[in-house]
Amino acid sequence: MRLVKLLANLGYGSRKEVQTAIRHGWVTDKEGNRLKADSKTPHEDILFDDEPLDPAQGVVLLMHKPLGYTCSLKDQGRLVYDLLPDRFRMRKPVLSTIGRLDKETSGALLFTDDGTFLHRVISPKSEVPKVYEVTLDRPLKGDEGALFASGEMMLESEVKPLKPAELEVLDDTHARLILHEGRYHQVRRMFAAVGNHVNELQRSRIGGLGLDGLEEGGWRVLSEDDKALIFAGE
């Protein structure tokens, strides 16, 4: 791929803007040599304004989503994309979230520009487990775990029962819930169906991949080993 197209696809500007940057000498190799539009320098050896390039196409990011941010570019207010470099919004292919967390839910959120990877994670056939830490408004009654695990629970306005889910009771008002699907507001609707209300909700793990000390609002690029962890339970 020509250098101009590579940089434009990574969101560093339009092709015209990237050509200007190249003419001004802002694009170099690691030795400081100015690159030309037709340079064949490997991605990992290119610097833009003395900084390494953003990850190449096929990137997967993990973010610790804070409360108060939404996942769709169509939403109003604070977006999870505001926590990434501005140019990430201009990448081609587009950088998308893998699933969503609502405004009042925090925790593990994945992004990728790899459509095949995205569909593998969200495919019902994959059944990648998602782990949620739940704080409830009222004490648990004791029969929720059996119902959630039954494979027979129905949510209002739906015609297909939920897949079995595992509930670990931590104390009267705190629990850990493991889901193998991702329906709209599923955790909140499950507890509402048994007469309770979710006060706080965090997704702590996707497959075998956890937040592992990542600060709220922080993000990192996943390695191949990290990506494999997501599917470790398949």
Tab-separated table of C-alpha atoms in Angstrom:
chain	number	residue	atom	x	y	z
A	1	MET	CA	0.000	0.000	0.000
A	2	ARG	CA	1.335	3.454	-0.909
A	3	LEU	CA	2.366	5.568	2.042
A	4	VAL	CA	-0.248	8.242	1.301
A	5	LYS	CA	-3.091	5.731	1.318
A	6	LEU	CA	-1.759	3.991	4.432
A	7	LEU	CA	-1.644	7.214	6.444
A	8	ALA	CA	-5.040	8.388	5.202
A	9	ASN	CA	-6.597	5.027	6.114
A	10	LEU	CA	-5.137	5.352	9.618
A	11	GLY	CA	-6.883	8.697	10.030
A	12	TYR	CA	-3.877	11.017	9.854
A	13	GLY	CA	-5.750	13.232	7.415
A	14	SER	CA	-7.141	13.331	3.907
A	15	ARG	CA	-4.826	12.209	1.118
A	16	LYS	CA	-4.125	15.850	0.340
A	17	GLU	CA	-3.275	16.578	3.978
A	18	VAL	CA	-1.054	13.494	4.169
A	19	GLN	CA	0.775	14.523	0.992
A	20	THR	CA	1.435	17.917	2.575
A	21	ALA	CA	2.807	16.240	5.716
A	22	ILE	CA	5.132	14.110	3.588
A	23	ARG	CA	6.393	17.172	1.662
A	24	HIS	CA	7.112	18.964	4.941
A	25	GLY	CA	9.217	16.044	6.167
A	26	TRP	CA	6.903	15.066	9.037
A	27	VAL	CA	6.917	11.428	7.939
A	28	THR	CA	10.250	9.648	8.475
A	29	ASP	CA	11.752	6.283	9.246
A	30	LYS	CA	13.275	5.455	12.625
A	31	GLU	CA	16.632	6.841	11.501
A	32	GLY	CA	15.062	10.198	10.708
A	33	ASN	CA	15.177	9.833	6.936
A	34	ARG	CA	12.330	11.662	5.210
A	35	LEU	CA	9.976	9.332	3.380
A	36	LYS	CA	8.351	9.839	-0.011
A	37	ALA	CA	4.814	9.045	-1.093
A	38	ASP	CA	5.931	5.842	-2.790
A	39	SER	CA	8.252	4.648	0.009
A	40	LYS	CA	8.068	0.927	0.851
A	41	THR	CA	9.114	1.280	4.501
A	42	PRO	CA	7.514	-1.308	6.848
A	43	HIS	CA	4.647	-0.018	8.987
A	44	GLU	CA	6.522	-0.561	12.239
A	45	ASP	CA	9.474	1.560	11.041
A	46	ILE	CA	7.450	4.651	10.075
A	47	LEU	CA	7.213	7.716	12.302
A	48	PHE	CA	4.674	10.520	11.965
A	49	ASP	CA	5.826	13.704	13.682
A	50	ASP	CA	8.479	11.598	15.477
A	51	GLU	CA	5.874	9.178	16.888
A	52	PRO	CA	5.296	5.528	15.846
A	53	LEU	CA	2.253	4.959	13.653
A	54	ASP	CA	-1.001	3.756	15.154
A	55	PRO	CA	-1.622	-0.005	14.875
A	56	ALA	CA	-2.187	-1.367	11.395
A	57	GLN	CA	-5.500	-2.637	10.042
A	58	GLY	CA	-6.772	-5.618	12.028
A	59	VAL	CA	-6.297	-3.944	15.406
A	60	VAL	CA	-8.293	-4.962	18.487
A	61	LEU	CA	-8.476	-2.620	21.495
A	62	LEU	CA	-9.660	-3.207	25.055
A	63	MET	CA	-11.105	-0.209	26.913
A	64	HIS	CA	-12.180	0.124	30.532
A	65	LYS	CA	-15.360	2.049	29.767
A	66	PRO	CA	-16.366	4.565	32.459
A	67	LEU	CA	-19.943	5.364	33.429
A	68	GLY	CA	-21.627	8.157	31.504
A	69	TYR	CA	-20.302	7.255	28.041
A	70	THR	CA	-22.288	5.705	25.207
A	71	CYS	CA	-21.074	3.485	22.367
A	72	SER	CA	-22.812	4.798	19.247
A	73	LEU	CA	-21.591	7.701	17.140
A	74	LYS	CA	-25.271	8.550	16.640
A	75	ASP	CA	-25.770	9.185	20.378
A	76	GLN	CA	-25.625	12.603	21.996
A	77	GLY	CA	-23.267	13.515	24.813
A	78	ARG	CA	-20.040	11.763	25.774
A	79	LEU	CA	-18.973	8.872	23.549
A	80	VAL	CA	-16.437	6.116	24.142
A	81	TYR	CA	-14.679	7.386	21.000
A	82	ASP	CA	-13.892	10.606	22.896
A	83	LEU	CA	-11.465	8.544	24.997
A	84	LEU	CA	-9.436	7.537	21.921
A	85	PRO	CA	-7.234	9.743	19.710
A	86	ASP	CA	-9.429	11.879	17.411
A	87	ARG	CA	-7.926	10.344	14.287
A	88	PHE	CA	-9.223	6.894	15.281
A	89	ARG	CA	-12.678	8.020	14.142
A	90	MET	CA	-11.288	8.525	10.634
A	91	ARG	CA	-9.764	5.078	10.210
A	92	LYS	CA	-10.715	2.994	7.194
A	93	PRO	CA	-12.043	0.378	7.729
A	94	VAL	CA	-13.999	2.006	10.539
A	95	LEU	CA	-13.124	1.200	14.159
A	96	SER	CA	-16.281	-0.245	15.755
A	97	THR	CA	-17.208	-1.457	19.204
A	98	ILE	CA	-17.758	-5.202	19.523
A	99	GLY	CA	-21.185	-5.140	21.136
A	100	ARG	CA	-22.153	-2.293	23.417
A	101	LEU	CA	-22.355	-1.252	27.040
A	102	ASP	CA	-25.091	1.202	27.971
A	103	LYS	CA	-24.419	4.589	29.516
A	104	GLU	CA	-24.845	3.331	33.079
A	105	THR	CA	-22.624	0.251	32.647
A	106	SER	CA	-18.837	0.292	33.001
A	107	GLY	CA	-16.138	-2.224	32.241
A	108	ALA	CA	-14.581	-4.238	29.432
A	109	LEU	CA	-15.357	-2.993	25.922
A	110	LEU	CA	-13.673	-4.175	22.722
A	111	PHE	CA	-13.061	-2.230	19.489
A	112	THR	CA	-11.860	-3.527	16.138
A	113	ASP	CA	-11.683	-2.710	12.449
A	114	ASP	CA	-11.592	-6.428	11.603
A	115	GLY	CA	-15.085	-7.486	10.569
A	116	THR	CA	-14.293	-11.193	10.680
A	117	PHE	CA	-13.017	-10.944	14.238
A	118	LEU	CA	-16.009	-8.835	15.297
A	119	HIS	CA	-18.504	-11.357	13.967
A	120	ARG	CA	-16.638	-14.242	15.558
A	121	VAL	CA	-16.942	-12.604	19.002
A	122	ILE	CA	-20.630	-11.719	18.703
A	123	SER	CA	-21.757	-14.829	16.832
A	124	PRO	CA	-24.325	-16.851	18.806
A	125	LYS	CA	-22.349	-19.944	17.833
A	126	SER	CA	-19.274	-18.670	19.670
A	127	GLU	CA	-21.079	-18.241	23.000
A	128	VAL	CA	-18.164	-16.161	24.297
A	129	PRO	CA	-18.947	-15.746	28.018
A	130	LYS	CA	-19.297	-12.237	29.425
A	131	VAL	CA	-18.887	-11.761	33.171
A	132	TYR	CA	-20.800	-9.005	34.988
A	133	GLU	CA	-20.425	-7.692	38.526
A	134	VAL	CA	-23.873	-6.667	39.788
A	135	THR	CA	-24.985	-4.493	42.714
A	136	LEU	CA	-28.691	-4.851	43.455
A	137	ASP	CA	-31.261	-2.605	45.064
A	138	ARG	CA	-32.813	-5.384	47.159
A	139	PRO	CA	-31.520	-8.632	48.689
A	140	LEU	CA	-31.572	-11.736	46.544
A	141	LYS	CA	-34.367	-14.163	47.317
A	142	GLY	CA	-32.339	-17.309	46.691
A	143	ASP	CA	-34.139	-18.815	43.715
A	144	GLU	CA	-32.654	-16.564	41.023
A	145	GLY	CA	-29.705	-18.836	40.252
A	146	ALA	CA	-31.872	-21.834	39.398
A	147	LEU	CA	-34.120	-19.756	37.157
A	148	PHE	CA	-31.211	-18.109	35.326
A	149	ALA	CA	-29.569	-21.505	34.769
A	150	SER	CA	-32.739	-23.251	33.595
A	151	GLY	CA	-32.611	-22.248	29.945
A	152	GLU	CA	-36.344	-21.589	30.223
A	153	MET	CA	-36.400	-17.971	31.391
A	154	MET	CA	-38.364	-15.644	29.110
A	155	LEU	CA	-37.971	-11.890	29.006
A	156	GLU	CA	-40.891	-9.597	28.351
A	157	SER	CA	-41.702	-9.052	24.647
A	158	GLU	CA	-39.391	-11.901	23.538
A	159	VAL	CA	-40.384	-15.272	22.089
A	160	LYS	CA	-37.193	-17.251	22.678
A	161	PRO	CA	-35.964	-18.294	26.139
A	162	LEU	CA	-32.590	-17.150	27.413
A	163	LYS	CA	-29.597	-19.424	27.238
A	164	PRO	CA	-28.556	-20.790	30.651
A	165	ALA	CA	-26.590	-18.250	32.684
A	166	GLU	CA	-24.524	-18.794	35.832
A	167	LEU	CA	-25.178	-16.711	38.957
A	168	GLU	CA	-22.601	-16.522	41.742
A	169	VAL	CA	-23.981	-14.897	44.885
A	170	LEU	CA	-21.349	-12.758	46.612
A	171	ASP	CA	-23.605	-11.424	49.360
A	172	ASP	CA	-27.248	-10.371	49.757
A	173	THR	CA	-27.059	-7.560	47.204
A	174	HIS	CA	-23.957	-8.411	45.161
A	175	ALA	CA	-23.601	-11.098	42.515
A	176	ARG	CA	-21.543	-12.178	39.547
A	177	LEU	CA	-23.478	-13.188	36.419
A	178	ILE	CA	-22.009	-15.037	33.430
A	179	LEU	CA	-23.901	-14.736	30.143
A	180	HIS	CA	-23.361	-16.630	26.895
A	181	GLU	CA	-25.379	-14.275	24.703
A	182	GLY	CA	-25.934	-10.540	24.486
A	183	ARG	CA	-29.511	-9.379	24.330
A	184	TYR	CA	-30.603	-5.774	24.821
A	185	HIS	CA	-30.054	-4.697	28.466
A	186	GLN	CA	-30.097	-8.382	29.334
A	187	VAL	CA	-28.667	-8.274	32.872
A	188	ARG	CA	-30.970	-5.459	33.968
A	189	ARG	CA	-34.015	-7.135	32.411
A	190	MET	CA	-33.222	-10.498	34.015
A	191	PHE	CA	-33.139	-9.016	37.502
A	192	ALA	CA	-36.181	-6.851	36.800
A	193	ALA	CA	-38.042	-10.039	35.860
A	194	VAL	CA	-37.417	-11.445	39.356
A	195	GLY	CA	-38.501	-8.236	41.076
A	196	ASN	CA	-35.146	-6.592	41.641
A	197	HIS	CA	-33.311	-3.560	40.260
A	198	VAL	CA	-29.667	-3.238	39.199
A	199	ASN	CA	-28.025	-0.238	40.853
A	200	GLU	CA	-24.501	-0.775	39.533
A	201	LEU	CA	-23.208	-2.922	36.683
A	202	GLN	CA	-19.720	-3.635	35.417
A	203	ARG	CA	-18.549	-6.094	32.769
A	204	SER	CA	-15.345	-7.464	34.232
A	205	ARG	CA	-14.390	-10.103	31.674
A	206	ILE	CA	-14.947	-11.156	28.056
A	207	GLY	CA	-14.073	-14.807	27.626
A	208	GLY	CA	-10.799	-15.221	29.477
A	209	LEU	CA	-9.787	-11.572	29.016
A	210	GLY	CA	-10.120	-9.306	32.043
A	211	LEU	CA	-9.395	-5.668	32.767
A	212	ASP	CA	-6.300	-6.592	34.801
A	213	GLY	CA	-5.660	-3.188	36.358
A	214	LEU	CA	-6.597	-1.102	33.314
A	215	GLU	CA	-7.783	2.239	34.685
A	216	GLU	CA	-11.238	3.640	33.908
A	217	GLY	CA	-11.068	5.457	30.600
A	218	GLY	CA	-7.860	3.663	29.682
A	219	TRP	CA	-7.341	1.409	26.679
A	220	ARG	CA	-4.679	-0.816	25.189
A	221	VAL	CA	-3.946	-2.712	21.990
A	222	LEU	CA	-4.432	-6.460	22.354
A	223	SER	CA	-1.699	-8.908	21.433
A	224	GLU	CA	-2.403	-12.175	19.641
A	225	ASP	CA	-2.249	-13.944	23.019
A	226	ASP	CA	-4.796	-11.481	24.438
A	227	LYS	CA	-7.145	-12.108	21.518
A	228	ALA	CA	-6.830	-15.862	21.988
A	229	LEU	CA	-7.929	-15.459	25.620
A	230	ILE	CA	-11.297	-14.144	24.456
A	231	PHE	CA	-12.050	-17.528	22.893
A	232	ALA	CA	-10.341	-19.655	25.516
A	233	GLY	CA	-13.649	-21.115	26.665
A	234	GLU	CA	-14.999	-22.001	23.220
